[in-house]
Structure formats: structure tokens, C-alpha cells
PDB file of C-alpha atoms in Angstrom:
ATOM      1  CA  MET A   1      76.022  73.668  97.778  1.00  0.00           C
ATOM      2  CA  LYS A   2      77.115  73.832 101.617  1.00  0.00           C
ATOM      3  CA  GLN A   3      80.833  74.129 100.737  1.00  0.00           C
ATOM      4  CA  PHE A   4      80.197  77.706  99.591  1.00  0.00           C
ATOM      5  CA  LEU A   5      78.779  78.939 103.175  1.00  0.00           C
ATOM      6  CA  GLY A   6      81.031  81.355 105.235  1.00  0.00           C
ATOM      7  CA  THR A   7      84.229  82.793 104.273  1.00  0.00           C
ATOM      8  CA  GLY A   8      85.688  82.485 100.663  1.00  0.00           C
ATOM      9  CA  VAL A   9      88.803  84.255  99.927  1.00  0.00           C
ATOM     10  CA  ALA A  10      89.609  85.758  96.585  1.00  0.00           C
ATOM     11  CA  LEU A  11      93.570  85.388  96.398  1.00  0.00           C
ATOM     12  CA  VAL A  12      96.289  87.750  95.027  1.00  0.00           C
ATOM     13  CA  THR A  13      98.593  86.625  92.814  1.00  0.00           C
ATOM     14  CA  PRO A  14     101.716  87.361  94.539  1.00  0.00           C
ATOM     15  CA  PHE A  15     104.587  89.109  92.246  1.00  0.00           C
ATOM     16  CA  THR A  16     108.400  89.356  92.638  1.00  0.00           C
ATOM     17  CA  GLY A  17     110.452  92.506  92.413  1.00  0.00           C
ATOM     18  CA  GLU A  18     110.920  91.320  88.760  1.00  0.00           C
ATOM     19  CA  ASN A  19     107.109  91.247  88.143  1.00  0.00           C
ATOM     20  CA  GLU A  20     107.388  87.457  87.544  1.00  0.00           C
ATOM     21  CA  VAL A  21     104.594  85.310  89.646  1.00  0.00           C
ATOM     22  CA  ASP A  22     106.327  84.635  92.868  1.00  0.00           C
ATOM     23  CA  GLU A  23     105.154  80.860  93.026  1.00  0.00           C
ATOM     24  CA  ASN A  24     106.957  80.096  96.511  1.00  0.00           C
ATOM     25  CA  ALA A  25     105.043  83.318  97.880  1.00  0.00           C
ATOM     26  CA  LEU A  26     101.668  81.896  96.387  1.00  0.00           C
ATOM     27  CA  ARG A  27     102.466  78.582  98.107  1.00  0.00           C
ATOM     28  CA  LYS A  28     103.212  80.298 101.358  1.00  0.00           C
ATOM     29  CA  LEU A  29      99.407  82.775 101.013  1.00  0.00           C
ATOM     30  CA  VAL A  30      97.483  79.288 100.383  1.00  0.00           C
ATOM     31  CA  GLN A  31      99.075  77.763 103.247  1.00  0.00           C
ATOM     32  CA  PHE A  32      97.546  80.714 105.282  1.00  0.00           C
ATOM     33  CA  GLN A  33      94.493  80.278 104.412  1.00  0.00           C
ATOM     34  CA  LEU A  34      94.520  76.707 105.124  1.00  0.00           C
ATOM     35  CA  LYS A  35      95.667  77.137 108.582  1.00  0.00           C
ATOM     36  CA  ASN A  36      93.317  80.027 109.645  1.00  0.00           C
ATOM     37  CA  GLY A  37      90.250  78.772 109.168  1.00  0.00           C
ATOM     38  CA  VAL A  38      88.511  79.921 105.702  1.00  0.00           C
ATOM     39  CA  ASP A  39      85.701  77.999 103.896  1.00  0.00           C
ATOM     40  CA  TYR A  40      86.935  78.235 100.080  1.00  0.00           C
ATOM     41  CA  ILE A  41      89.181  79.839  97.922  1.00  0.00           C
ATOM     42  CA  VAL A  42      88.812  82.127  94.733  1.00  0.00           C
ATOM     43  CA  VAL A  43      91.325  81.611  92.211  1.00  0.00           C
ATOM     44  CA  LEU A  44      92.231  83.778  89.317  1.00  0.00           C
ATOM     45  CA  GLY A  45      89.346  86.481  90.124  1.00  0.00           C
ATOM     46  CA  THR A  46      89.831  90.319  89.779  1.00  0.00           C
ATOM     47  CA  THR A  47      91.943  90.372  92.957  1.00  0.00           C
ATOM     48  CA  ALA A  48      94.017  88.440  91.259  1.00  0.00           C
ATOM     49  CA  GLU A  49      95.024  90.656  88.478  1.00  0.00           C
ATOM     50  CA  SER A  50      93.902  88.020  86.121  1.00  0.00           C
ATOM     51  CA  ALA A  51      93.548  90.515  83.540  1.00  0.00           C
ATOM     52  CA  THR A  52      97.432  91.149  83.611  1.00  0.00           C
ATOM     53  CA  LEU A  53      98.137  87.435  83.649  1.00  0.00           C
ATOM     54  CA  SER A  54      99.297  85.177  80.463  1.00  0.00           C
ATOM     55  CA  LYS A  55      97.810  81.736  79.604  1.00  0.00           C
ATOM     56  CA  VAL A  56     100.934  80.310  80.962  1.00  0.00           C
ATOM     57  CA  GLU A  57     100.980  82.150  84.321  1.00  0.00           C
ATOM     58  CA  LYS A  58      97.412  81.306  84.791  1.00  0.00           C
ATOM     59  CA  GLU A  59      98.294  77.606  84.433  1.00  0.00           C
ATOM     60  CA  THR A  60     100.856  77.871  86.699  1.00  0.00           C
ATOM     61  CA  VAL A  61      98.742  79.927  89.298  1.00  0.00           C
ATOM     62  CA  LYS A  62      96.031  77.384  89.162  1.00  0.00           C
ATOM     63  CA  ASN A  63      98.441  74.302  89.908  1.00  0.00           C
ATOM     64  CA  ILE A  64     100.178  75.777  92.403  1.00  0.00           C
ATOM     65  CA  ILE A  65      97.156  76.512  94.166  1.00  0.00           C
ATOM     66  CA  LYS A  66      95.545  73.304  93.579  1.00  0.00           C
ATOM     67  CA  SER A  67      98.688  71.582  94.489  1.00  0.00           C
ATOM     68  CA  GLU A  68      98.911  73.419  97.880  1.00  0.00           C
ATOM     69  CA  ASN A  69      94.888  72.945  98.710  1.00  0.00           C
ATOM     70  CA  ASN A  70      95.731  69.283  97.796  1.00  0.00           C
ATOM     71  CA  GLY A  71      91.638  68.953  98.237  1.00  0.00           C
ATOM     72  CA  GLN A  72      91.458  70.734 101.640  1.00  0.00           C
ATOM     73  CA  LEU A  73      89.065  73.509 100.346  1.00  0.00           C
ATOM     74  CA  PRO A  74      86.743  73.897  97.694  1.00  0.00           C
ATOM     75  CA  LEU A  75      88.276  75.987  94.876  1.00  0.00           C
ATOM     76  CA  VAL A  76      86.189  78.471  92.967  1.00  0.00           C
ATOM     77  CA  LEU A  77      87.761  79.557  89.294  1.00  0.00           C
ATOM     78  CA  GLY A  78      87.168  83.112  88.018  1.00  0.00           C
ATOM     79  CA  LEU A  79      86.341  82.487  84.315  1.00  0.00           C
ATOM     80  CA  GLY A  80      84.120  85.386  82.762  1.00  0.00           C
ATOM     81  CA  GLY A  81      84.498  88.271  80.118  1.00  0.00           C
ATOM     82  CA  ASN A  82      82.354  90.612  77.988  1.00  0.00           C
ATOM     83  CA  SER A  83      82.202  88.361  74.959  1.00  0.00           C
ATOM     84  CA  THR A  84      79.831  85.680  75.334  1.00  0.00           C
ATOM     85  CA  SER A  85      80.784  83.521  72.710  1.00  0.00           C
ATOM     86  CA  GLN A  86      84.629  83.836  74.149  1.00  0.00           C
ATOM     87  CA  VAL A  87      83.301  82.680  77.430  1.00  0.00           C
ATOM     88  CA  VAL A  88      81.486  79.914  76.047  1.00  0.00           C
ATOM     89  CA  GLU A  89      84.862  78.878  74.255  1.00  0.00           C
ATOM     90  CA  ASP A  90      86.803  79.138  77.311  1.00  0.00           C
ATOM     91  CA  LEU A  91      84.735  76.986  79.322  1.00  0.00           C
ATOM     92  CA  ALA A  92      84.861  74.588  76.609  1.00  0.00           C
ATOM     93  CA  GLN A  93      88.858  74.588  76.697  1.00  0.00           C
ATOM     94  CA  GLU A  94      89.526  75.336  80.239  1.00  0.00           C
ATOM     95  CA  ASN A  95      90.938  72.321  82.167  1.00  0.00           C
ATOM     96  CA  LEU A  96      88.478  72.463  85.165  1.00  0.00           C
ATOM     97  CA  GLU A  97      89.737  69.543  87.149  1.00  0.00           C
ATOM     98  CA  GLY A  98      90.199  70.338  91.170  1.00  0.00           C
ATOM     99  CA  PHE A  99      87.831  72.980  90.916  1.00  0.00           C
ATOM    100  CA  ASP A 100      84.298  73.034  92.517  1.00  0.00           C
ATOM    101  CA  ALA A 101      82.612  76.085  90.706  1.00  0.00           C
ATOM    102  CA  ILE A 102      83.245  78.960  88.445  1.00  0.00           C
ATOM    103  CA  LEU A 103      82.782  82.728  89.505  1.00  0.00           C
ATOM    104  CA  SER A 104      81.456  84.450  86.393  1.00  0.00           C
ATOM    105  CA  VAL A 105      81.166  88.196  85.966  1.00  0.00           C
ATOM    106  CA  SER A 106      78.498  90.055  84.371  1.00  0.00           C
ATOM    107  CA  PRO A 107      79.818  91.602  81.209  1.00  0.00           C
ATOM    108  CA  PHE A 108      81.918  94.480  81.680  1.00  0.00           C
ATOM    109  CA  TYR A 109      82.306  97.902  79.495  1.00  0.00           C
ATOM    110  CA  ASN A 110      79.748  96.576  76.992  1.00  0.00           C
ATOM    111  CA  LYS A 111      76.885  97.745  79.405  1.00  0.00           C
ATOM    112  CA  PRO A 112      74.241  95.288  78.680  1.00  0.00           C
ATOM    113  CA  SER A 113      70.719  95.551  79.148  1.00  0.00           C
ATOM    114  CA  GLN A 114      68.968  93.172  82.027  1.00  0.00           C
ATOM    115  CA  GLU A 115      68.021  91.029  79.011  1.00  0.00           C
ATOM    116  CA  GLY A 116      71.405  90.890  77.602  1.00  0.00           C
ATOM    117  CA  ILE A 117      72.891  89.978  80.944  1.00  0.00           C
ATOM    118  CA  TYR A 118      70.034  87.136  81.253  1.00  0.00           C
ATOM    119  CA  GLN A 119      70.747  85.876  77.862  1.00  0.00           C
ATOM    120  CA  HIS A 120      74.840  85.947  78.405  1.00  0.00           C
ATOM    121  CA  PHE A 121      74.501  83.909  81.450  1.00  0.00           C
ATOM    122  CA  CYS A 122      72.055  81.560  79.751  1.00  0.00           C
ATOM    123  CA  GLU A 123      74.550  80.809  77.308  1.00  0.00           C
ATOM    124  CA  VAL A 124      77.150  80.536  80.098  1.00  0.00           C
ATOM    125  CA  SER A 125      74.927  78.021  82.090  1.00  0.00           C
ATOM    126  CA  LYS A 126      74.481  75.984  78.837  1.00  0.00           C
ATOM    127  CA  ALA A 127      78.288  75.626  78.335  1.00  0.00           C
ATOM    128  CA  SER A 128      79.329  75.085  81.959  1.00  0.00           C
ATOM    129  CA  LYS A 129      79.971  71.572  83.433  1.00  0.00           C
ATOM    130  CA  LEU A 130      80.329  73.113  86.759  1.00  0.00           C
ATOM    131  CA  PRO A 131      78.386  75.099  89.004  1.00  0.00           C
ATOM    132  CA  ILE A 132      78.242  78.564  88.398  1.00  0.00           C
ATOM    133  CA  ILE A 133      78.058  81.843  90.799  1.00  0.00           C
ATOM    134  CA  VAL A 134      77.393  84.973  88.984  1.00  0.00           C
ATOM    135  CA  TYR A 135      79.290  88.040  89.812  1.00  0.00           C
ATOM    136  CA  ASN A 136      77.604  91.641  90.134  1.00  0.00           C
ATOM    137  CA  VAL A 137      80.186  94.574  90.755  1.00  0.00           C
ATOM    138  CA  PRO A 138      78.949  97.016  89.000  1.00  0.00           C
ATOM    139  CA  GLY A 139      81.669  99.852  90.101  1.00  0.00           C
ATOM    140  CA  ARG A 140      83.879  97.435  87.540  1.00  0.00           C
ATOM    141  CA  THR A 141      81.551  96.495  84.826  1.00  0.00           C
ATOM    142  CA  GLY A 142      79.450  99.791  84.231  1.00  0.00           C
ATOM    143  CA  SER A 143      76.224  97.759  84.765  1.00  0.00           C
ATOM    144  CA  ASN A 144      74.052  96.739  87.642  1.00  0.00           C
ATOM    145  CA  MET A 145      72.554  93.191  87.874  1.00  0.00           C
ATOM    146  CA  LEU A 146      69.160  94.063  89.007  1.00  0.00           C
ATOM    147  CA  PRO A 147      67.467  91.827  91.655  1.00  0.00           C
ATOM    148  CA  LEU A 148      64.763  90.466  88.884  1.00  0.00           C
ATOM    149  CA  THR A 149      67.372  89.415  86.633  1.00  0.00           C
ATOM    150  CA  VAL A 150      69.214  87.352  89.437  1.00  0.00           C
ATOM    151  CA  THR A 151      65.726  85.859  90.390  1.00  0.00           C
ATOM    152  CA  ARG A 152      64.977  84.836  86.882  1.00  0.00           C
ATOM    153  CA  LEU A 153      68.322  83.293  86.686  1.00  0.00           C
ATOM    154  CA  ALA A 154      68.120  81.555  89.980  1.00  0.00           C
ATOM    155  CA  ASN A 155      64.946  79.979  88.830  1.00  0.00           C
ATOM    156  CA  ASP A 156      65.529  78.874  85.130  1.00  0.00           C
ATOM    157  CA  PHE A 157      69.227  77.703  85.694  1.00  0.00           C
ATOM    158  CA  ASP A 158      69.722  74.549  87.833  1.00  0.00           C
ATOM    159  CA  ASN A 159      73.367  75.352  87.852  1.00  0.00           C
ATOM    160  CA  ILE A 160      73.383  78.898  88.659  1.00  0.00           C
ATOM    161  CA  ILE A 161      73.806  78.374  91.925  1.00  0.00           C
ATOM    162  CA  GLY A 162      74.388  81.828  93.651  1.00  0.00           C
ATOM    163  CA  ILE A 163      75.806  85.424  93.299  1.00  0.00           C
ATOM    164  CA  LYS A 164      78.685  87.275  94.513  1.00  0.00           C
ATOM    165  CA  GLU A 165      77.002  90.402  94.929  1.00  0.00           C
ATOM    166  CA  ALA A 166      79.057  93.710  94.926  1.00  0.00           C
ATOM    167  CA  ALA A 167      76.777  96.562  94.257  1.00  0.00           C
ATOM    168  CA  GLY A 168      77.546  97.997  97.961  1.00  0.00           C
ATOM    169  CA  ASP A 169      73.567  97.943  98.207  1.00  0.00           C
ATOM    170  CA  ILE A 170      72.212  96.395 101.470  1.00  0.00           C
ATOM    171  CA  VAL A 171      68.654  97.170 100.512  1.00  0.00           C
ATOM    172  CA  GLN A 172      69.224  95.393  96.915  1.00  0.00           C
ATOM    173  CA  ALA A 173      71.229  92.455  98.593  1.00  0.00           C
ATOM    174  CA  MET A 174      68.403  92.148 101.073  1.00  0.00           C
ATOM    175  CA  THR A 175      65.775  91.986  98.261  1.00  0.00           C
ATOM    176  CA  ILE A 176      67.750  89.453  96.293  1.00  0.00           C
ATOM    177  CA  ILE A 177      67.900  87.159  99.336  1.00  0.00           C
ATOM    178  CA  ARG A 178      64.121  87.845  99.733  1.00  0.00           C
ATOM    179  CA  ASP A 179      63.175  86.829  96.139  1.00  0.00           C
ATOM    180  CA  THR A 180      65.330  83.833  95.311  1.00  0.00           C
ATOM    181  CA  PRO A 181      65.033  80.064  96.418  1.00  0.00           C
ATOM    182  CA  ASP A 182      66.214  79.426  99.793  1.00  0.00           C
ATOM    183  CA  ASP A 183      68.890  77.173  98.610  1.00  0.00           C
ATOM    184  CA  PHE A 184      70.303  80.083  96.513  1.00  0.00           C
ATOM    185  CA  LEU A 185      73.638  81.219  97.691  1.00  0.00           C
ATOM    186  CA  VAL A 186      73.640  85.001  97.901  1.00  0.00           C
ATOM    187  CA  ILE A 187      77.346  85.919  98.674  1.00  0.00           C
ATOM    188  CA  SER A 188      78.704  89.413  99.796  1.00  0.00           C
ATOM    189  CA  GLY A 189      81.367  90.944  97.543  1.00  0.00           C
ATOM    190  CA  ASP A 190      81.492  93.619  99.649  1.00  0.00           C
ATOM    191  CA  ASP A 191      83.721  93.174 102.921  1.00  0.00           C
ATOM    192  CA  MET A 192      82.260  96.231 104.613  1.00  0.00           C
ATOM    193  CA  ILE A 193      78.736  94.559 104.655  1.00  0.00           C
ATOM    194  CA  ALA A 194      79.347  91.146 104.385  1.00  0.00           C
ATOM    195  CA  LEU A 195      78.194  90.655 108.675  1.00  0.00           C
ATOM    196  CA  PRO A 196      74.909  92.352 107.679  1.00  0.00           C
ATOM    197  CA  MET A 197      74.229  90.415 104.498  1.00  0.00           C
ATOM    198  CA  VAL A 198      74.865  86.890 106.574  1.00  0.00           C
ATOM    199  CA  ILE A 199      72.484  88.224 109.639  1.00  0.00           C
ATOM    200  CA  ALA A 200      69.714  88.986 106.997  1.00  0.00           C
ATOM    201  CA  GLY A 201      69.889  85.316 105.315  1.00  0.00           C
ATOM    202  CA  GLY A 202      73.069  85.543 103.009  1.00  0.00           C
ATOM    203  CA  ALA A 203      75.378  82.568 102.428  1.00  0.00           C
ATOM    204  CA  GLY A 204      78.680  84.337 103.372  1.00  0.00           C
ATOM    205  CA  VAL A 205      81.578  86.092 101.708  1.00  0.00           C
ATOM    206  CA  ILE A 206      84.028  86.373  98.974  1.00  0.00           C
ATOM    207  CA  SER A 207      86.499  88.572 100.575  1.00  0.00           C
ATOM    208  CA  VAL A 208      89.738  90.603  99.617  1.00  0.00           C
ATOM    209  CA  MET A 209      90.437  91.330 103.595  1.00  0.00           C
ATOM    210  CA  ALA A 210      90.051  88.088 104.700  1.00  0.00           C
ATOM    211  CA  GLN A 211      93.311  86.528 103.226  1.00  0.00           C
ATOM    212  CA  GLY A 212      95.085  89.120 105.453  1.00  0.00           C
ATOM    213  CA  TYR A 213      92.999  88.351 108.335  1.00  0.00           C
ATOM    214  CA  PRO A 214      91.665  84.998 107.640  1.00  0.00           C
ATOM    215  CA  ALA A 215      91.330  83.878 111.262  1.00  0.00           C
ATOM    216  CA  GLU A 216      89.536  87.118 112.231  1.00  0.00           C
ATOM    217  CA  PHE A 217      86.829  87.445 109.471  1.00  0.00           C
ATOM    218  CA  SER A 218      86.397  83.652 109.311  1.00  0.00           C
ATOM    219  CA  LYS A 219      85.251  83.876 113.286  1.00  0.00           C
ATOM    220  CA  MET A 220      83.151  87.230 112.446  1.00  0.00           C
ATOM    221  CA  LEU A 221      81.156  85.429 109.705  1.00  0.00           C
ATOM    222  CA  SER A 222      80.916  82.206 111.867  1.00  0.00           C
ATOM    223  CA  LEU A 223      79.307  84.225 115.082  1.00  0.00           C
ATOM    224  CA  GLY A 224      77.130  85.987 112.462  1.00  0.00           C
ATOM    225  CA  ARG A 225      75.697  82.849 111.282  1.00  0.00           C
ATOM    226  CA  GLU A 226      75.394  81.499 114.649  1.00  0.00           C
ATOM    227  CA  GLY A 227      73.153  84.256 115.524  1.00  0.00           C
ATOM    228  CA  LYS A 228      75.625  85.854 118.067  1.00  0.00           C
ATOM    229  CA  VAL A 229      75.133  89.156 116.477  1.00  0.00           C
ATOM    230  CA  LYS A 230      76.802  91.369 119.204  1.00  0.00           C
ATOM    231  CA  GLU A 231      79.907  89.170 119.404  1.00  0.00           C
ATOM    232  CA  ALA A 232      80.135  89.180 115.680  1.00  0.00           C
ATOM    233  CA  PHE A 233      79.948  93.147 115.603  1.00  0.00           C
ATOM    234  CA  THR A 234      82.661  93.506 117.922  1.00  0.00           C
ATOM    235  CA  ILE A 235      84.900  91.870 115.403  1.00  0.00           C
ATOM    236  CA  GLN A 236      83.587  93.848 112.521  1.00  0.00           C
ATOM    237  CA  PHE A 237      83.975  97.143 114.452  1.00  0.00           C
ATOM    238  CA  GLN A 238      87.498  96.016 114.722  1.00  0.00           C
ATOM    239  CA  LEU A 239      87.978  95.483 111.131  1.00  0.00           C
ATOM    240  CA  MET A 240      86.208  98.558 109.787  1.00  0.00           C
ATOM    241  CA  ASP A 241      89.117 100.759 109.340  1.00  0.00           C
ATOM    242  CA  GLY A 242      91.127  98.212 107.845  1.00  0.00           C
ATOM    243  CA  ILE A 243      88.604  97.442 105.254  1.00  0.00           C
ATOM    244  CA  ASP A 244      88.283 101.319 104.114  1.00  0.00           C
ATOM    245  CA  LEU A 245      92.303 101.216 103.935  1.00  0.00           C
ATOM    246  CA  ILE A 246      92.871  98.376 101.658  1.00  0.00           C
ATOM    247  CA  PHE A 247      90.413  99.838  99.190  1.00  0.00           C
ATOM    248  CA  LYS A 248      91.857 103.406  99.384  1.00  0.00           C
ATOM    249  CA  GLU A 249      94.323 102.918  96.782  1.00  0.00           C
ATOM    250  CA  GLY A 250      92.797 100.399  94.776  1.00  0.00           C
ATOM    251  CA  ASN A 251      92.381  96.367  95.046  1.00  0.00           C
ATOM    252  CA  PRO A 252      94.681  94.506  95.426  1.00  0.00           C
ATOM    253  CA  SER A 253      97.357  97.100  95.909  1.00  0.00           C
ATOM    254  CA  GLY A 254      96.207  97.537  99.487  1.00  0.00           C
ATOM    255  CA  ILE A 255      95.688  93.902 100.300  1.00  0.00           C
ATOM    256  CA  LYS A 256      98.926  93.192  99.216  1.00  0.00           C
ATOM    257  CA  ALA A 257     100.721  95.735 101.446  1.00  0.00           C
ATOM    258  CA  VAL A 258      98.745  94.059 104.340  1.00  0.00           C
ATOM    259  CA  LEU A 259     100.388  90.641 103.229  1.00  0.00           C
ATOM    260  CA  GLU A 260     103.898  92.435 102.925  1.00  0.00           C
ATOM    261  CA  LEU A 261     103.492  93.363 106.709  1.00  0.00           C
ATOM    262  CA  LYS A 262     102.679  89.727 107.337  1.00  0.00           C
ATOM    263  CA  ASN A 263     105.631  88.751 105.279  1.00  0.00           C
ATOM    264  CA  LEU A 264     103.682  86.481 102.974  1.00  0.00           C
ATOM    265  CA  CYS A 265     104.500  88.381  99.653  1.00  0.00           C
ATOM    266  CA  GLU A 266     105.960  91.708  98.196  1.00  0.00           C
ATOM    267  CA  SER A 267     103.498  94.210  97.489  1.00  0.00           C
ATOM    268  CA  SER A 268     104.360  94.495  93.828  1.00  0.00           C
ATOM    269  CA  VAL A 269     101.411  94.684  91.154  1.00  0.00           C
ATOM    270  CA  ARG A 270     101.118  95.087  87.751  1.00  0.00           C
ATOM    271  CA  LEU A 271     100.696  98.277  85.539  1.00  0.00           C
ATOM    272  CA  PRO A 272      98.017  99.726  85.149  1.00  0.00           C
ATOM    273  CA  LEU A 273      97.723  99.363  88.979  1.00  0.00           C
ATOM    274  CA  VAL A 274     100.690 100.865  91.013  1.00  0.00           C
ATOM    275  CA  GLU A 275     101.894  99.667  94.532  1.00  0.00           C
ATOM    276  CA  ALA A 276     100.614 101.217  97.713  1.00  0.00           C
ATOM    277  CA  SER A 277     101.634 104.668  98.665  1.00  0.00           C
ATOM    278  CA  SER A 278     104.588 104.844 102.005  1.00  0.00           C
ATOM    279  CA  ILE A 279     101.508 106.753 103.683  1.00  0.00           C
ATOM    280  CA  LEU A 280      98.998 103.925 103.002  1.00  0.00           C
ATOM    281  CA  LYS A 281     101.532 101.275 104.014  1.00  0.00           C
ATOM    282  CA  SER A 282     102.054 103.503 107.471  1.00  0.00           C
ATOM    283  CA  ALA A 283      98.683 103.584 107.903  1.00  0.00           C
ATOM    284  CA  LEU A 284      98.161  99.832 107.335  1.00  0.00           C
ATOM    285  CA  LYS A 285     101.078  99.122 109.589  1.00  0.00           C
ATOM    286  CA  VAL A 286      99.131 101.513 112.459  1.00  0.00           C
ATOM    287  CA  PHE A 287      95.887  99.264 111.874  1.00  0.00           C
ATOM    288  CA  ASN A 288      97.714  95.740 111.791  1.00  0.00           C
ATOM    289  CA  SER A 289      99.720  96.425 115.271  1.00  0.00           C
ATOM    290  CA  GLN A 290      96.756  97.646 116.850  1.00  0.00           C
ATOM    291  CA  LEU A 291      94.481  94.798 115.801  1.00  0.00           C
ATOM    292  CA  LYS A 292      96.853  92.567 117.517  1.00  0.00           C
TER     293      LYS A 292
END
């Protein structure tokens, strides 16, 4: 699955000041990614505020991104949940045309055991017509998918092709890289440790920061994958303060403030999230000007 090597972007859903999906801004944002070197786009992930979107809005977002992308980059669709039967039903009913893989989060809130997580993805694997990237994000789900569970899934199901690993634990990531098959994709879900993971043998990143700075982030990871470690870390050190800032008041409030600075969309988010504070926006403005 070489199309998922490198820099993937977890795209936001732009909103107007009236809290509606901003279709023009979404088109502009997709074009910005296409022109600046990212390798694939993730649609309707957590960063897209998908939990707050209606079914109609989700279809609108999917169709706009597919239309603007026009087959240029691989597309990954976020499709997961904490009810196994509902995820299976959604996979059966969802129009997956134009998508190349599914990103499916480990069940949240339920806090299943490792065996429960394994059995959940067993059912998802059986139901999916597309390759699956499982998603481990303990800070949101309340449970950590341990390396042994990931290794079982990697070995037992041909259509589970990778993991977006966002535990923020480089040792856990390295263990997964070591213990899974060579063609299993270990993708960073944490912007700050994406480069170290790539250097350790990871496949790349599904990034929040990269959609604001796609050229810089993509170049950093490309250099890392080429073994040009010193040059890659030069860019990493330039981006680090910005990565901290965009998550300071929650995601995607921070990255939307960056996108507003770049005239790509407004910084509006939907409740229960709130827009980035004026203090954070000022700090991001300083970072943005210094990065130039």
C-alpha cells in the first residue's frame, strides 16, 4: 500500500460564520493540499468534527473533496464508532466509491479489553470492502490498543493494512514497527513524533499540522525517509512550537486559526468546541511570520 507512505492530512471541515459547511473554503483547502506536496487526504476524521456533522453534511463534504481531488491523491474515509454492529452496518450502507481505504478508530468510551478491541476489528475486517487502517488514540477513546493486539490484527487479517498510532509513546510505536510484518503501515497520529517514527521505520503520518504547512511537513518527512536526518530535524525544530500551539486549546480549533491566517477558511468550530482565543491566535500569527 505504497500510496499511504509519507504525509497524509486529516482535513478539517470549514464552517461559515453561520455555522454551515463552507463549501468554497473546503474546495480551496483541498486545492492547497494538492499544490503543496501531501501524499493523501483523510476525509471525515476526528479533525473534521465529524461527530457534529449530519448525514447530509457528511455526504456534501465527501462529494466536494472527491470532486476537487479528481483522482489525484488517494482518499481515506474515517468510519468507526463504539458500536461494532453499527460500524458493520455503516460499512454496508456507505457509498465508498472514490475512496482507497477506511480509517477506523478503536471503540471509544466503552473502554473494551484488548480481546474486545481485537474482536471489534475482526467484525470490521469481515464487513469492509476496502483496506482498513485501524486508529489508536487513547487520549480520546479511553483505552490503549497495545502492540500485541496490533500485531495479532496485522497477522490475522489481510485487509487490515496499517495503524494510525497516536498514543504519543515512541517506545510503543517502535515496538509495533518491530513486531508487525514489514508491509504493515505504522503511521504516526502524533505530529510531534512523526519524524522519529519515520526514522525508526514508520510509514509516515496522518497529520493535523501538515494541512496548514503542507510543503514544510511533507519535505520534512521526505527527508526523514531518505535518511537525511539532520536536514529533516532542522525543519522539525522550526515546526515544533507551532505543533504545540495548534493543540493548546483543542483540535481543530488551533489548526483552523492557522488556516484563517492563511485565508483558507474561517476559524469557526461547532460546539462543544470553541474558537481559538485571541491570545492563541496572536501566538500563531507570530509563529507563522517567523516560519516564513
